[in-house]
Tab-separated table of N, CA and C in Angstrom:
chain	number	residue	atom	x	y	z
M	1	MET	N	2.035	21.959	6.464
M	1	MET	CA	3.201	21.097	6.572
M	1	MET	C	3.076	19.941	5.504
M	2	ASP	N	4.198	19.516	4.856
M	2	ASP	CA	4.115	18.386	4.035
M	2	ASP	C	4.689	17.161	4.658
M	3	TRP	N	4.623	16.042	3.922
M	3	TRP	CA	5.078	14.812	4.448
M	3	TRP	C	6.495	14.677	4.872
M	4	VAL	N	7.372	15.460	4.047
M	4	VAL	CA	8.763	15.439	4.401
M	4	VAL	C	9.025	16.189	5.787
M	5	GLY	N	8.390	17.176	5.805
M	5	GLY	CA	8.458	17.850	7.192
M	5	GLY	C	8.024	17.205	8.449
M	6	ILE	N	6.919	16.279	8.144
M	6	ILE	CA	6.452	15.611	9.356
M	6	ILE	C	7.421	14.477	9.644
M	7	ILE	N	7.937	13.775	8.576
M	7	ILE	CA	8.794	12.730	8.803
M	7	ILE	C	10.163	13.324	9.557
M	8	ILE	N	10.624	14.602	9.169
M	8	ILE	CA	11.822	15.148	9.734
M	8	ILE	C	11.353	15.340	11.314
M	9	GLN	N	10.245	15.798	11.703
M	9	GLN	CA	9.798	16.132	12.924
M	9	GLN	C	9.780	14.739	13.849
M	10	LEU	N	9.315	13.730	13.337
M	10	LEU	CA	9.048	12.413	13.889
M	10	LEU	C	10.409	11.852	14.197
M	11	ILE	N	11.398	11.962	13.212
M	11	ILE	CA	12.589	11.263	13.536
M	11	ILE	C	13.551	12.055	14.415
M	12	LEU	N	13.542	13.276	14.229
M	12	LEU	CA	14.311	14.103	15.076
M	12	LEU	C	13.778	14.164	16.398
M	13	GLY	N	12.380	13.992	16.661
M	13	GLY	CA	11.772	13.894	18.051
M	13	GLY	C	12.204	12.603	18.681
M	14	ALA	N	12.118	11.551	17.902
M	14	ALA	CA	12.552	10.384	18.529
M	14	ALA	C	14.131	10.499	19.067
M	15	VAL	N	14.955	11.215	18.138
M	15	VAL	CA	16.530	11.136	18.460
M	15	VAL	C	16.494	12.103	19.715
M	16	GLY	N	15.779	13.093	19.863
M	16	GLY	CA	15.749	13.946	21.017
M	16	GLY	C	15.414	13.207	22.252
M	17	GLY	N	14.289	12.435	22.064
M	17	GLY	CA	13.743	11.684	23.263
M	17	GLY	C	14.676	10.600	23.610
M	18	TYR	N	15.343	9.886	22.740
M	18	TYR	CA	16.244	8.948	23.015
M	18	TYR	C	17.558	9.473	23.723
M	19	GLY	N	17.942	10.529	23.135
M	19	GLY	CA	19.129	11.326	23.661
M	19	GLY	C	18.988	11.723	25.040
M	20	THR	N	17.722	12.301	25.307
M	20	THR	CA	17.428	12.783	26.662
M	20	THR	C	17.609	11.653	27.574
M	21	GLY	N	16.826	10.490	27.291
M	21	GLY	CA	16.983	9.359	28.168
M	21	GLY	C	18.219	8.799	28.354
M	22	ARG	N	19.382	9.024	27.441
M	22	ARG	CA	20.649	8.429	27.611
M	22	ARG	C	21.337	9.543	28.553
M	23	VAL	N	21.177	10.662	28.240
M	23	VAL	CA	21.990	11.693	29.017
M	23	VAL	C	21.326	11.786	30.357
M	24	ALA	N	20.119	12.087	30.552
M	24	ALA	CA	19.481	12.235	32.002
M	24	ALA	C	18.884	10.926	32.290
M	25	LYS	N	19.664	9.990	32.917
M	25	LYS	CA	19.108	8.699	33.249
M	25	LYS	C	17.976	8.668	34.263
M	26	GLN	N	17.933	9.817	35.109
M	26	GLN	CA	16.882	9.764	35.983
M	26	GLN	C	15.469	10.014	35.381
M	27	VAL	N	15.394	10.543	34.242
M	27	VAL	CA	14.050	10.615	33.607
M	27	VAL	C	14.003	9.532	32.519
M	28	SER	N	14.766	8.578	32.301
M	28	SER	CA	14.462	7.649	31.378
M	28	SER	C	13.588	6.443	31.809
M	29	ILE	N	12.688	6.186	30.848
M	29	ILE	CA	11.831	5.018	31.248
M	29	ILE	C	12.592	3.698	30.657
M	30	ASN	N	12.854	3.609	29.435
M	30	ASN	CA	13.646	2.688	28.686
M	30	ASN	C	13.995	3.293	27.357
M	31	PRO	N	14.921	2.826	26.624
M	31	PRO	CA	15.307	3.418	25.364
M	31	PRO	C	14.163	3.562	24.315
M	32	THR	N	13.389	2.515	24.257
M	32	THR	CA	12.376	2.321	23.194
M	32	THR	C	11.153	3.196	23.608
M	33	VAL	N	10.792	3.319	24.744
M	33	VAL	CA	9.839	4.262	25.081
M	33	VAL	C	10.146	5.631	25.130
M	34	ASP	N	11.448	5.956	25.589
M	34	ASP	CA	12.083	7.378	25.368
M	34	ASP	C	11.933	7.807	23.837
M	35	ALA	N	12.278	6.886	22.939
M	35	ALA	CA	12.165	7.278	21.501
M	35	ALA	C	10.750	7.444	20.984
M	36	ILE	N	9.796	6.621	21.552
M	36	ILE	CA	8.381	6.940	21.236
M	36	ILE	C	7.815	8.035	21.747
M	37	VAL	N	8.208	8.360	23.021
M	37	VAL	CA	7.609	9.579	23.593
M	37	VAL	C	8.215	10.867	22.887
M	38	GLY	N	9.407	10.807	22.522
M	38	GLY	CA	10.247	11.743	21.860
M	38	GLY	C	9.610	11.993	20.362
M	39	LEU	N	9.111	10.815	19.829
M	39	LEU	CA	8.625	11.107	18.561
M	39	LEU	C	7.255	11.795	18.642
M	40	ILE	N	6.495	11.526	19.482
M	40	ILE	CA	5.223	12.220	19.806
M	40	ILE	C	5.576	13.601	20.204
M	41	GLY	N	6.504	13.970	20.879
M	41	GLY	CA	6.866	15.291	21.405
M	41	GLY	C	7.506	16.090	20.180
M	42	GLY	N	8.136	15.346	19.356
M	42	GLY	CA	8.551	16.125	17.958
M	42	GLY	C	7.550	16.586	17.096
M	43	TYR	N	6.449	15.861	17.003
M	43	TYR	CA	5.380	16.433	16.160
M	43	TYR	C	4.623	17.674	17.139
M	44	VAL	N	4.203	17.179	18.228
M	44	VAL	CA	3.506	18.271	19.099
M	44	VAL	C	4.199	19.491	19.198
M	45	GLY	N	5.570	19.478	19.595
M	45	GLY	CA	6.362	20.554	19.622
M	45	GLY	C	6.366	21.506	18.443
M	46	THR	N	6.562	20.836	17.283
M	46	THR	CA	6.607	21.630	16.008
M	46	THR	C	5.151	22.231	15.772
M	47	TRP	N	4.010	21.441	16.109
M	47	TRP	CA	2.754	22.032	16.038
M	47	TRP	C	2.573	23.231	17.025
M	48	ILE	N	2.969	23.200	18.128
M	48	ILE	CA	2.806	24.303	19.017
M	48	ILE	C	3.619	25.603	18.597
M	49	VAL	N	4.821	25.400	18.140
M	49	VAL	CA	5.593	26.454	17.682
M	49	VAL	C	4.814	27.063	16.418
M	50	GLY	N	4.272	26.269	15.557
M	50	GLY	CA	3.500	26.639	14.398
M	50	GLY	C	2.282	27.649	14.869
M	51	MET	N	1.735	27.370	16.040
M	51	MET	CA	0.737	28.245	16.515
M	51	MET	C	1.177	29.602	17.185
M	52	ILE	N	2.303	29.731	17.399
M	52	ILE	CA	2.855	30.995	18.108
M	52	ILE	C	3.037	32.117	16.883
M	53	PRO	N	2.290	33.200	17.105
M	53	PRO	CA	2.593	34.326	16.005
M	53	PRO	C	3.981	34.756	16.013
M	54	GLY	N	4.566	34.940	14.849
M	54	GLY	CA	5.839	35.307	14.794
M	54	GLY	C	6.938	34.171	14.608
M	55	LEU	N	6.435	32.970	15.043
M	55	LEU	CA	7.324	31.850	14.804
M	55	LEU	C	6.748	30.817	13.593
M	56	THR	N	5.655	31.218	13.104
M	56	THR	CA	4.957	30.430	12.083
M	56	THR	C	5.934	30.044	11.014
M	57	GLY	N	6.645	31.128	10.433
M	57	GLY	CA	7.661	31.061	9.457
M	57	GLY	C	8.696	30.073	9.595
M	58	LEU	N	9.016	29.893	10.849
M	58	LEU	CA	10.000	28.900	11.165
M	58	LEU	C	9.789	27.579	10.811
M	59	VAL	N	8.440	27.212	10.826
M	59	VAL	CA	8.115	25.704	10.523
M	59	VAL	C	7.122	25.667	9.408
M	60	ALA	N	6.683	26.697	8.763
M	60	ALA	CA	5.801	26.518	7.605
M	60	ALA	C	6.366	26.392	6.294
M	61	GLY	N	5.922	25.602	5.516
M	61	GLY	CA	6.573	25.327	4.050
M	61	GLY	C	7.655	24.289	4.070
M	62	GLY	N	8.265	24.453	2.990
M	62	GLY	CA	9.367	23.465	2.873
M	62	GLY	C	10.744	24.289	2.784
M	63	GLY	N	11.760	23.552	2.134
M	63	GLY	CA	13.007	24.299	1.994
M	63	GLY	C	13.701	24.602	3.376
M	64	THR	N	13.889	25.739	3.674
M	64	THR	CA	14.484	26.152	4.907
M	64	THR	C	13.738	25.894	6.224
M	65	ALA	N	12.478	25.808	5.985
M	65	ALA	CA	11.517	25.372	7.226
M	65	ALA	C	11.896	23.940	7.569
M	66	TYR	N	12.457	23.173	6.832
M	66	TYR	CA	12.732	21.897	7.182
M	66	TYR	C	13.719	21.896	8.449
M	67	VAL	N	14.718	22.748	8.336
M	67	VAL	CA	15.734	22.919	9.499
M	67	VAL	C	14.934	23.320	10.696
M	68	GLY	N	13.946	24.380	10.580
M	68	GLY	CA	13.157	24.716	11.772
M	68	GLY	C	12.324	23.665	12.364
M	69	GLN	N	11.778	22.763	11.391
M	69	GLN	CA	10.912	21.555	11.887
M	69	GLN	C	11.753	20.710	12.529
M	70	GLY	N	13.081	20.442	12.086
M	70	GLY	CA	13.868	19.536	12.699
M	70	GLY	C	14.372	19.941	14.118
M	71	VAL	N	14.689	21.270	14.221
M	71	VAL	CA	15.039	21.690	15.516
M	71	VAL	C	14.071	21.818	16.513
M	72	THR	N	12.768	22.255	16.179
M	72	THR	CA	11.712	22.026	17.060
M	72	THR	C	11.236	20.568	17.408
M	73	GLY	N	11.354	19.895	16.255
M	73	GLY	CA	11.161	18.321	16.664
M	73	GLY	C	11.924	17.819	17.747
M	74	LEU	N	13.382	18.015	17.558
M	74	LEU	CA	14.328	17.584	18.447
M	74	LEU	C	14.173	18.096	19.938
M	75	ILE	N	13.795	19.466	20.032
M	75	ILE	CA	13.755	20.032	21.250
M	75	ILE	C	12.270	19.498	21.948
M	76	GLY	N	11.306	19.466	20.994
M	76	GLY	CA	9.933	19.021	21.492
M	76	GLY	C	10.033	17.633	22.045
M	77	GLY	N	10.683	16.683	21.354
M	77	GLY	CA	10.994	15.358	21.783
M	77	GLY	C	11.656	15.243	23.087
M	78	ALA	N	12.633	16.000	23.249
M	78	ALA	CA	13.551	15.958	24.279
M	78	ALA	C	12.637	16.442	25.567
M	79	ILE	N	11.885	17.421	25.505
M	79	ILE	CA	11.119	18.102	26.602
M	79	ILE	C	10.033	17.183	27.050
M	80	LEU	N	9.294	16.465	25.964
M	80	LEU	CA	8.204	15.623	26.482
M	80	LEU	C	8.890	14.444	27.169
M	81	THR	N	9.910	13.790	26.629
M	81	THR	CA	10.489	12.705	27.241
M	81	THR	C	10.982	13.005	28.739
M	82	ALA	N	11.511	14.238	28.926
M	82	ALA	CA	11.840	14.682	30.263
M	82	ALA	C	10.585	14.631	31.242
M	83	ILE	N	9.604	15.324	30.649
M	83	ILE	CA	8.253	15.578	31.567
M	83	ILE	C	7.699	14.248	31.753
M	84	VAL	N	7.592	13.289	30.750
M	84	VAL	CA	7.025	11.932	31.177
M	84	VAL	C	7.862	11.156	32.110
M	85	GLY	N	9.241	11.298	31.854
M	85	GLY	CA	10.133	10.651	32.804
M	85	GLY	C	9.971	11.144	34.284
M	86	ALA	N	9.808	12.425	34.425
M	86	ALA	CA	9.741	13.004	35.644
M	86	ALA	C	8.365	12.639	36.343
M	87	ILE	N	7.263	12.532	35.602
M	87	ILE	CA	6.112	12.236	36.199
M	87	ILE	C	6.042	10.713	36.506
M	88	LYS	N	6.818	9.874	35.689
M	88	LYS	CA	6.970	8.484	36.138
M	88	LYS	C	7.758	8.315	37.428
M	89	ASN	N	8.721	9.066	37.589
M	89	ASN	CA	9.587	9.063	38.858
M	89	ASN	C	8.656	9.480	39.939
M	90	MET	N	7.968	10.483	39.812
M	90	MET	CA	6.988	11.003	40.984
M	90	MET	C	5.947	9.975	41.360
M	91	ALA	N	5.467	9.245	40.358
M	91	ALA	CA	4.387	8.183	40.645
M	91	ALA	C	5.150	7.111	41.323
M	92	MET	N	6.412	6.684	40.971
M	92	MET	CA	7.164	5.595	41.735
M	92	MET	C	7.476	6.086	43.166
M	93	LYS	N	7.687	7.201	43.334
M	93	LYS	CA	8.024	7.488	44.749
M	93	LYS	C	6.801	7.612	45.569
M	94	GLN	N	5.563	7.832	44.988
M	94	GLN	CA	4.371	7.833	45.785
M	94	GLN	C	4.029	6.348	46.149
M	95	GLN	N	4.231	5.403	45.282
M	95	GLN	CA	4.079	4.211	45.563
M	95	GLN	C	4.923	3.503	46.603
M	96	ALA	N	6.126	4.036	46.782
M	96	ALA	CA	7.065	3.513	47.648
M	96	ALA	C	6.932	3.916	49.186
């Protein structure tokens, strides 16, 4: 992966996390944290897709792979934000 691809993953991961927090209020922590968690999820999600045989071409290299990196970053950010928000909600219910 090159720097442009990583930046795309991070930005779209943050957008995915922020968007998930706005759409699914029950898993939102706060807008800033949603975006930060999404940023991490964007990078990790694309890395995981790159490890799956058959999907490596989706995120490897430049050019059209930037689209794949963007999509996997967006989805990875959204998924990780939802997971972290759900864990936070479960912890809050345990304390109450």
